């Protein structure tokens, strides 16, 4: 899979990844990580966890991916074609404030995304999805209707969804990602968090 460090792109195979992950039990994947600030925060706060940030856009990742963090890695890939090297690895997936094709895939219950999430997750691994009203409005949905659609899609795809939680301006302001801060100070500082888990078959 392709990883990024500043302006450099590096191929990392399964052996290389296994070496990087040696000694870490909890692996967190942040899908649609943007500029990687959330990954950087988690890596500093939880030195015994390994945090992987993944995004299809490399430009925003140049700065944070340059920082020397022993327990963080940035991957360039599409959420609809997750690298097979990640299969069965992740103990928690976060999708914070998705837009574009990532949000569309959640709204459409895209098979590639759903199967990919299933493949990379360890049994019972939670997926936290945080949806904001501006991105949903651009996709033609209200916050409530979009969250409900994704809620139903996840159930249909075999995931167990816990009760949605509202994120207000204060919650967004305190959430350690760049987009959360933007939203908190923007026109419509509302978001909804869905927490899902794959139901064991
Ligand atoms: C609004 S930004 C949120 C960034 C970050 N999660 C945050 O909270 O600051 C949405 C991100 O989703 C990424 N994204 C959109 N579609 C994607 C896809 N299909 N695969 C991977 N990343 C995608 C975009 O490149 C962008 O960085």
Coordinates of N, CA and C and ligand atoms in Angstrom, one line a residue:
X1 N 0.8 -1.2 0.0 CA 0.0 0.0 0.0 C 0.9 1.3 0.0
X2 N 0.3 2.3 -0.4 CA 1.1 3.6 -0.5 C 1.0 4.4 0.8
X3 N 2.1 4.7 1.4 CA 2.1 5.5 2.6 C 2.8 6.9 2.2
X4 N 2.6 7.8 3.1 CA 3.1 9.2 2.8 C 3.8 9.7 4.0
X5 N 5.0 10.4 3.7 CA 5.7 11.1 4.8 C 6.2 12.4 4.2
X6 N 5.5 13.4 4.5 CA 5.8 14.7 3.9 C 5.5 14.7 2.4
X7 N 6.6 14.9 1.6 CA 6.4 14.9 0.2 C 6.7 13.5 -0.4
X8 N 7.2 12.6 0.5 CA 7.7 11.3 0.0 C 6.6 10.3 0.1
X9 N 6.5 9.5 -1.0 CA 5.5 8.4 -1.0 C 6.3 7.1 -0.9
X10 N 5.9 6.2 0.0 CA 6.6 5.0 0.2 C 5.7 3.8 0.2
X11 N 6.1 2.8 -0.5 CA 5.3 1.5 -0.6 C 5.6 0.7 0.7
X12 N 4.6 0.2 1.3 CA 4.7 -0.6 2.5 C 4.0 -1.9 2.3
X13 N 4.7 -3.0 2.3 CA 4.0 -4.3 2.2 C 3.6 -4.9 3.5
X14 N 3.0 -6.0 3.5 CA 2.5 -6.6 4.7 C 3.6 -6.8 5.7
X15 N 4.8 -7.3 5.3 CA 5.9 -7.5 6.2 C 6.4 -6.2 6.9
X16 N 6.5 -5.2 6.0 CA 6.9 -3.9 6.6 C 5.8 -3.4 7.6
X17 N 4.6 -3.5 7.2 CA 3.5 -3.1 8.1 C 3.6 -3.9 9.5
X18 N 3.7 -5.2 9.3 CA 3.8 -6.0 10.5 C 4.9 -5.6 11.4
X19 N 6.1 -5.2 10.8 CA 7.2 -4.7 11.6 C 6.8 -3.4 12.4
X20 N 6.2 -2.5 11.6 CA 5.8 -1.2 12.2 C 4.8 -1.4 13.4
X21 N 3.9 -2.4 13.3 CA 2.9 -2.6 14.3 C 3.3 -3.5 15.4
X22 N 4.5 -4.0 15.4 CA 5.0 -5.0 16.4 C 4.9 -4.3 17.8
X23 N 4.3 -5.0 18.7 CA 4.2 -4.5 20.1 C 2.9 -3.6 20.3
X24 N 2.2 -3.3 19.3 CA 1.0 -2.5 19.5 C -0.2 -3.4 19.4
X25 N -1.1 -3.3 20.4 CA -2.3 -4.2 20.4 C -3.5 -3.5 19.8
X26 N -3.6 -2.3 20.1 CA -4.8 -1.6 19.6 C -4.4 -0.7 18.3
X27 N -5.1 -1.0 17.2 CA -4.8 -0.3 16.0 C -6.1 0.5 15.6
X28 N -5.9 1.8 15.5 CA -7.1 2.6 15.2 C -6.9 3.2 13.8
X29 N -7.9 3.1 13.0 CA -7.9 3.6 11.6 C -8.8 4.8 11.5
X30 N -8.3 5.9 11.0 CA -9.1 7.1 10.8 C -9.3 7.3 9.3
X31 N -10.5 7.0 8.9 CA -10.8 7.0 7.4 C -11.3 8.4 7.0
X32 N -10.7 8.9 5.9 CA -11.0 10.3 5.5 C -10.3 11.2 6.5
X33 N -9.0 11.0 6.8 CA -8.4 11.7 7.9 C -8.1 13.2 7.6
X34 N -8.2 13.6 6.4 CA -8.0 15.1 6.0 C -6.5 15.4 6.2
X35 N -6.2 16.4 7.1 CA -4.8 16.8 7.4 C -4.1 16.0 8.4
X36 N -4.8 15.0 9.0 CA -4.2 14.1 9.9 C -4.1 14.6 11.4
X37 N -4.7 15.7 11.6 CA -4.6 16.3 13.0 C -5.1 15.3 14.1
X38 N -6.2 14.7 13.7 CA -6.8 13.8 14.7 C -5.9 12.6 15.0
X39 N -5.2 12.1 14.0 CA -4.3 11.0 14.1 C -3.1 11.4 15.0
X40 N -2.6 12.6 14.8 CA -1.5 13.2 15.5 C -1.9 13.3 17.0
X41 N -3.1 13.8 17.2 CA -3.6 13.9 18.6 C -3.7 12.5 19.3
X42 N -4.3 11.6 18.6 CA -4.5 10.2 19.2 C -3.1 9.6 19.5
X43 N -2.2 9.7 18.5 CA -0.9 9.1 18.7 C -0.1 9.7 19.9
X44 N -0.3 11.0 20.1 CA 0.3 11.6 21.3 C -0.3 11.2 22.6
X45 N -1.7 11.1 22.6 CA -2.4 10.8 23.8 C -2.3 9.3 24.2
X46 N -2.2 8.4 23.2 CA -2.2 7.0 23.4 C -0.9 6.4 22.8
X47 N 0.2 6.5 23.5 CA 1.5 6.0 22.9 C 1.5 4.5 22.7
X48 N 0.6 3.8 23.4 CA 0.6 2.4 23.3 C -0.4 1.9 22.2
X49 N -1.0 2.8 21.5 CA -1.9 2.5 20.4 C -1.2 2.9 19.1
X50 N -1.5 2.2 18.0 CA -1.0 2.6 16.7 C -2.1 3.2 15.9
X51 N -1.9 4.4 15.4 CA -3.0 5.1 14.7 C -2.6 5.2 13.2
X52 N -3.6 4.8 12.4 CA -3.4 4.9 10.9 C -4.4 5.9 10.3
X53 N -3.9 6.9 9.6 CA -4.8 7.9 9.0 C -4.8 7.6 7.5
X54 N -6.0 7.5 6.9 CA -6.1 7.2 5.5 C -7.0 8.2 4.8
X55 N -6.5 8.7 3.6 CA -7.2 9.6 2.8 C -6.9 9.4 1.4
X56 N -7.8 9.8 0.5 CA -7.5 9.7 -0.9 C -6.7 10.9 -1.4
X57 N -6.7 12.0 -0.6 CA -6.1 13.2 -1.0 C -4.8 13.4 -0.3
X58 N -3.6 13.5 -1.0 CA -2.3 13.6 -0.3 C -1.9 15.0 0.1
X59 N -2.5 16.0 -0.6 CA -2.0 17.4 -0.4 C -2.1 17.8 1.1
X60 N -3.2 17.6 1.7 CA -3.4 18.1 3.1 C -2.6 17.3 4.1
X61 N -2.1 16.2 3.7 CA -1.3 15.3 4.7 C 0.1 15.6 4.8
X62 N 0.6 16.5 3.9 CA 2.1 16.7 3.8 C 2.7 17.2 5.1
X63 N 2.0 18.1 5.8 CA 2.6 18.7 7.0 C 2.7 17.7 8.2
X64 N 1.5 17.2 8.5 CA 1.4 16.3 9.7 C 2.2 15.0 9.5
X65 N 2.2 14.5 8.3 CA 2.8 13.2 8.1 C 4.3 13.3 8.1
X66 N 4.8 14.5 8.1 CA 6.3 14.8 8.2 C 6.8 14.6 9.6
X67 N 5.9 14.8 10.6 CA 6.3 14.7 12.0 C 6.7 13.3 12.4
X68 N 7.7 13.2 13.2 CA 8.2 11.9 13.6 C 7.3 11.3 14.7
X69 N 6.5 10.4 14.4 CA 5.6 9.7 15.3 C 5.8 8.2 15.2
X70 N 6.3 7.6 16.2 CA 6.6 6.1 16.1 C 5.3 5.3 15.9
X71 N 4.2 5.8 16.4 CA 3.0 5.0 16.4 C 1.9 5.6 15.5
X72 N 2.3 6.2 14.4 CA 1.3 6.7 13.4 C 1.8 6.5 12.0
X73 N 0.9 6.3 11.1 CA 1.2 6.1 9.7 C 0.1 6.7 8.9
X74 N 0.5 7.2 7.7 CA -0.5 7.8 6.8 C -0.5 7.1 5.5
X75 N -1.7 6.7 5.1 CA -1.9 5.8 3.9 C -2.7 6.6 2.9
X76 N -2.3 6.6 1.7 CA -3.1 7.2 0.6 C -3.9 6.0 -0.1
X77 N -5.2 6.1 0.0 CA -6.0 5.1 -0.6 C -7.4 5.6 -0.6
X78 N -8.3 4.9 -1.4 CA -9.7 5.3 -1.4 C -10.4 4.4 -0.4
X79 N -11.4 5.0 0.2 CA -12.2 4.2 1.2 C -12.9 3.1 0.6
X80 N -13.1 3.2 -0.7 CA -13.9 2.1 -1.4 C -12.9 1.0 -1.9
X81 N -11.6 1.2 -1.7 CA -10.7 0.1 -2.1 C -9.6 0.1 -1.0
X82 N -10.0 -0.3 0.2 CA -9.1 -0.3 1.3 C -7.9 -1.3 1.1
X83 N -6.7 -1.0 1.4 CA -5.6 -1.9 1.2 C -5.7 -3.2 1.9
X84 N -5.5 -4.3 1.2 CA -5.7 -5.6 1.8 C -4.7 -5.8 3.0
X85 N -3.6 -5.1 3.0 CA -2.6 -5.2 4.1 C -3.3 -4.9 5.5
X86 N -4.4 -4.2 5.4 CA -5.1 -3.8 6.7 C -6.1 -4.8 7.2
X87 N -6.3 -5.9 6.4 CA -7.3 -6.9 6.7 C -7.1 -7.5 8.1
X88 N -8.2 -7.4 8.8 CA -8.3 -8.1 10.1 C -7.5 -7.3 11.2
X89 N -7.1 -6.1 10.9 CA -6.1 -5.5 11.9 C -6.8 -4.5 12.8
X90 N -7.8 -3.8 12.4 CA -8.2 -2.6 13.1 C -9.1 -2.9 14.3
X91 N -8.8 -2.3 15.4 CA -9.6 -2.5 16.6 C -10.7 -1.4 16.8
X92 N -10.5 -0.3 16.0 CA -11.5 0.8 16.0 C -11.3 1.6 14.7
X93 N -12.5 1.9 14.1 CA -12.4 2.8 12.9 C -13.1 4.0 13.2
X94 N -12.6 5.2 12.8 CA -13.3 6.4 12.9 C -13.5 7.0 11.6
X95 N -14.7 7.6 11.3 CA -14.9 8.3 10.1 C -15.5 9.7 10.5
X96 N -14.6 10.7 10.5 CA -15.0 12.0 11.1 C -15.4 13.0 10.0
X97 N -16.6 13.4 10.0 CA -17.1 14.4 9.1 C -16.8 14.2 7.6
X98 N -17.3 13.0 7.1 CA -17.0 12.7 5.7 C -17.7 13.6 4.8
X99 N -17.1 13.8 3.6 CA -17.8 14.5 2.5 C -17.5 13.7 1.2
X100 N -17.9 14.2 0.1 CA -17.6 13.7 -1.2 C -18.0 12.2 -1.3
X101 N -17.1 11.4 -2.0 CA -17.5 10.1 -2.3 C -17.6 9.2 -1.0
X102 N -16.9 9.6 0.0 CA -17.0 8.8 1.3 C -18.4 8.9 1.9
X103 N -18.9 10.1 1.9 CA -20.2 10.4 2.4 C -21.2 9.7 1.5
X104 N -21.1 9.9 0.2 CA -22.0 9.3 -0.8 C -22.1 7.8 -0.6
X105 N -20.9 7.1 -0.3 CA -20.9 5.7 -0.2 C -21.6 5.3 1.1
X106 N -21.5 6.1 2.1 CA -22.3 5.7 3.3 C -23.8 5.9 3.1
X107 N -24.1 7.0 2.3 CA -25.6 7.2 2.0 C -26.2 6.2 1.1
X108 N -25.3 5.6 0.2 CA -25.8 4.6 -0.8 C -25.6 3.2 -0.3
X109 N -25.0 3.0 0.9 CA -24.7 1.7 1.4 C -23.8 1.0 0.3
X110 N -22.8 1.6 -0.1 CA -21.9 1.1 -1.1 C -21.2 -0.2 -0.7
X111 N -21.4 -1.2 -1.5 CA -20.9 -2.5 -1.2 C -19.4 -2.6 -1.0
X112 N -18.6 -1.8 -1.8 CA -17.2 -1.9 -1.7 C -16.7 -1.3 -0.3
X113 N -17.4 -0.2 0.1 CA -17.0 0.4 1.4 C -17.4 -0.6 2.5
X114 N -18.7 -1.1 2.5 CA -19.2 -1.9 3.6 C -18.3 -3.2 3.7
X115 N -18.0 -3.8 2.6 CA -17.2 -5.1 2.6 C -15.8 -4.7 3.1
X116 N -15.3 -3.6 2.7 CA -13.9 -3.2 3.1 C -13.8 -3.0 4.6
X117 N -14.8 -2.3 5.1 CA -14.9 -2.0 6.6 C -14.9 -3.4 7.3
X118 N -15.7 -4.3 6.8 CA -15.8 -5.6 7.4 C -14.5 -6.3 7.4
X119 N -13.8 -6.2 6.2 CA -12.5 -7.0 6.1 C -11.4 -6.4 7.0
X120 N -11.4 -5.1 7.2 CA -10.3 -4.6 8.0 C -10.5 -4.7 9.5
X121 N -11.8 -4.9 9.9 CA -12.1 -4.8 11.3 C -11.9 -6.2 12.0
X122 N -11.4 -6.1 13.2 CA -11.3 -7.3 14.1 C -12.8 -7.6 14.5
X123 N -13.0 -8.8 15.0 CA -14.4 -9.1 15.5 C -14.8 -8.1 16.6
X124 N -16.0 -7.6 16.4 CA -16.6 -6.6 17.4 C -16.0 -5.2 17.4
X125 N -15.1 -4.9 16.5 CA -14.5 -3.6 16.5 C -15.5 -2.5 16.2
X126 N -15.6 -1.5 17.0 CA -16.5 -0.4 16.7 C -16.1 0.5 15.5
X127 N -17.1 1.1 14.8 CA -16.8 2.1 13.8 C -17.6 3.4 14.3
X128 N -16.9 4.4 14.5 CA -17.6 5.7 14.9 C -17.7 6.6 13.7
X129 N -18.9 7.0 13.4 CA -19.2 7.8 12.2 C -19.7 9.1 12.7
X130 N -19.0 10.2 12.4 CA -19.5 11.5 12.8 C -19.9 12.3 11.6
X131 N -21.2 12.7 11.5 CA -21.8 13.3 10.3 C -22.1 14.7 10.6
X132 N -21.8 15.7 9.7 CA -22.1 17.1 10.0 C -23.2 17.6 9.0
X133 N -23.9 18.5 9.4 CA -25.1 19.0 8.6 C -24.7 19.6 7.3
X134 N -23.6 20.4 7.3 CA -23.2 21.1 6.0 C -22.9 20.1 4.9
X135 N -22.1 19.0 5.2 CA -21.7 18.0 4.2 C -23.0 17.3 3.7
X136 N -23.9 17.0 4.7 CA -25.1 16.3 4.3 C -26.0 17.2 3.4
X137 N -26.0 18.5 3.8 CA -26.8 19.5 3.0 C -26.3 19.5 1.6
X138 N -25.0 19.5 1.4 CA -24.4 19.5 0.0 C -24.8 18.3 -0.7
X139 N -25.0 17.2 0.0 CA -25.3 15.9 -0.7 C -26.9 15.8 -0.8
X140 N -27.6 16.9 -0.4 CA -29.0 16.9 -0.6 C -29.9 16.3 0.6
X141 N -29.2 16.2 1.8 CA -29.9 15.6 2.9 C -29.9 16.6 4.1
X142 N -31.0 16.5 4.9 CA -30.9 17.2 6.2 C -30.0 16.3 7.1
X143 N -29.6 16.9 8.2 CA -28.7 16.2 9.1 C -29.5 14.9 9.7
X144 N -30.7 15.1 10.1 CA -31.5 14.0 10.7 C -31.8 13.0 9.6
X145 N -32.2 13.4 8.4 CA -32.6 12.4 7.4 C -31.3 11.6 6.9
X146 N -30.2 12.3 6.7 CA -29.0 11.7 6.3 C -28.5 10.7 7.3
X147 N -28.5 11.1 8.6 CA -28.0 10.2 9.6 C -28.9 9.0 9.7
X148 N -30.2 9.2 9.6 CA -31.2 8.1 9.6 C -30.9 7.1 8.4
X149 N -30.7 7.7 7.3 CA -30.4 6.8 6.1 C -29.2 6.0 6.3
X150 N -28.1 6.6 6.9 CA -26.9 5.9 7.1 C -27.1 4.8 8.2
X151 N -27.9 5.2 9.2 CA -28.2 4.3 10.3 C -28.9 3.0 9.8
X152 N -29.9 3.3 8.9 CA -30.6 2.1 8.3 C -29.7 1.3 7.4
X153 N -28.8 2.0 6.6 CA -27.9 1.3 5.7 C -27.0 0.4 6.5
X154 N -26.5 0.9 7.6 CA -25.5 0.1 8.4 C -26.2 -1.2 9.0
X155 N -27.5 -1.0 9.4 CA -28.2 -2.2 9.9 C -28.4 -3.2 8.8
X156 N -28.8 -2.6 7.6 CA -29.0 -3.5 6.4 C -27.7 -4.3 6.1
X157 N -26.6 -3.6 6.2 CA -25.3 -4.2 5.9 C -24.8 -5.2 7.0
X158 N -25.6 -5.3 8.0 CA -25.2 -6.3 9.1 C -24.5 -5.8 10.3
X159 N -24.6 -4.4 10.4 CA -23.9 -3.8 11.6 C -25.0 -3.5 12.7
X160 N -24.5 -3.5 13.9 CA -25.4 -3.1 15.0 C -25.1 -1.7 15.3
X161 N -26.2 -0.9 15.3 CA -26.0 0.6 15.5 C -26.5 1.0 16.9
X162 N -25.7 1.7 17.6 CA -26.2 2.2 18.9 C -26.9 3.6 18.7
X163 N -27.6 4.0 19.7 CA -28.4 5.2 19.6 C -27.6 6.4 19.1
X164 N -28.0 7.2 18.1 CA -27.2 8.3 17.6 C -27.1 9.4 18.7
X165 N -25.9 10.0 18.7 CA -25.7 11.1 19.8 C -25.5 12.4 19.0
X166 N -26.1 13.5 19.5 CA -25.9 14.8 18.9 C -24.6 15.4 19.4
X167 N -23.9 16.1 18.5 CA -22.7 16.8 18.8 C -23.1 18.3 18.6
X168 N -22.9 19.1 19.7 CA -23.3 20.5 19.5 C -22.0 21.3 19.4
X169 N -22.2 22.6 19.4 CA -21.0 23.5 19.2 C -19.9 23.2 20.2
X170 N -20.2 23.0 21.4 CA -19.2 22.8 22.4 C -18.5 21.5 22.2
X171 N -19.2 20.5 21.9 CA -18.6 19.1 21.6 C -17.7 19.3 20.4
X172 N -18.1 20.0 19.4 CA -17.3 20.1 18.2 C -16.1 20.9 18.5
X173 N -16.2 21.9 19.3 CA -15.1 22.8 19.6 C -14.0 22.0 20.3
X174 N -14.4 21.0 21.1 CA -13.5 20.2 21.9 C -13.0 19.0 21.2
X175 N -13.5 18.7 20.0 CA -13.1 17.5 19.3 C -11.8 17.8 18.5
X176 N -10.8 17.0 18.7 CA -9.5 17.3 18.2 C -9.3 17.0 16.7
X177 N -10.1 17.5 15.8 CA -9.9 17.4 14.4 C -10.1 18.8 13.8
X178 N -9.4 19.0 12.6 CA -9.5 20.4 12.0 C -10.9 20.7 11.6
X179 N -11.6 19.7 11.0 CA -12.9 19.9 10.5 C -13.9 20.2 11.6
X180 N -13.7 19.5 12.8 CA -14.6 19.8 13.9 C -14.5 21.3 14.3
X181 N -13.3 21.8 14.4 CA -13.1 23.2 14.8 C -13.8 24.1 13.8
X182 N -13.6 23.8 12.5 CA -14.2 24.7 11.5 C -15.7 24.7 11.6
X183 N -16.3 23.5 11.9 CA -17.7 23.4 12.0 C -18.2 24.1 13.2
X184 N -17.4 24.0 14.3 CA -17.9 24.6 15.6 C -18.0 26.1 15.4
X185 N -17.2 26.7 14.6 CA -17.2 28.2 14.4 C -17.9 28.6 13.1
X186 N -18.6 27.6 12.5 CA -19.3 27.9 11.2 C -20.7 28.2 11.4
X187 N -21.5 28.2 10.3 CA -22.9 28.6 10.3 C -23.8 27.6 11.0
X188 N -23.5 26.3 10.8 CA -24.4 25.3 11.3 C -23.6 24.2 12.1
X189 N -23.3 24.6 13.4 CA -22.4 23.7 14.2 C -23.1 22.5 14.8
X190 N -23.6 21.6 13.9 CA -24.3 20.5 14.4 C -23.8 19.2 13.7
X191 N -23.7 18.2 14.5 CA -23.3 16.9 13.9 C -23.9 15.8 14.7
X192 N -23.9 14.6 14.1 CA -24.5 13.4 14.8 C -23.5 12.3 14.8
X193 N -23.3 11.6 15.9 CA -22.4 10.5 16.0 C -23.1 9.2 16.0
X194 N -22.7 8.3 15.1 CA -23.3 6.9 15.1 C -22.1 6.0 15.4
X195 N -22.4 5.0 16.3 CA -21.4 4.0 16.7 C -22.0 2.7 16.2
X196 N -21.2 2.0 15.4 CA -21.7 0.7 14.9 C -20.7 -0.4 15.2
X197 N -21.2 -1.6 15.2 CA -20.3 -2.8 15.4 C -20.9 -3.9 14.5
X198 N -20.0 -4.6 14.0 CA -20.4 -5.7 13.1 C -21.0 -6.8 14.0
X199 N -22.2 -7.3 13.6 CA -22.9 -8.3 14.3 C -22.2 -9.7 13.9
X200 N -21.7 -10.4 14.9 CA -21.0 -11.7 14.5 C -22.0 -12.6 13.8
X201 N -21.6 -13.2 12.7 CA -22.5 -14.2 12.0 C -22.3 -15.6 12.4
Ligands
LIG1 C1 -14.4 17.2 5.6 S1 -12.9 16.4 5.5 C2 -12.7 15.8 7.2 C3 -11.3 15.5 7.5 C4 -11.0 15.0 8.9 N1 -11.7 13.8 9.2 C5 -11.3 16.0 10.0 O1 -12.2 15.8 10.8 O2 -10.7 17.1 10.0 C6 -13.4 14.9 4.6 C7 -12.2 14.0 4.1 O3 -12.7 12.9 3.5 C8 -11.8 12.5 2.4 N2 -12.5 11.6 1.5 C9 -13.6 11.9 0.8 N3 -13.9 10.8 0.0 C10 -12.9 9.9 0.3 C11 -12.7 8.6 -0.2 N4 -13.5 8.0 -1.1 N5 -11.7 7.9 0.3 C12 -10.8 8.4 1.2 N6 -11.0 9.7 1.7 C13 -12.0 10.4 1.2 C14 -11.5 13.9 1.8 O4 -10.3 13.8 1.0 C15 -11.3 14.8 3.1 O5 -10.0 14.8 3.5

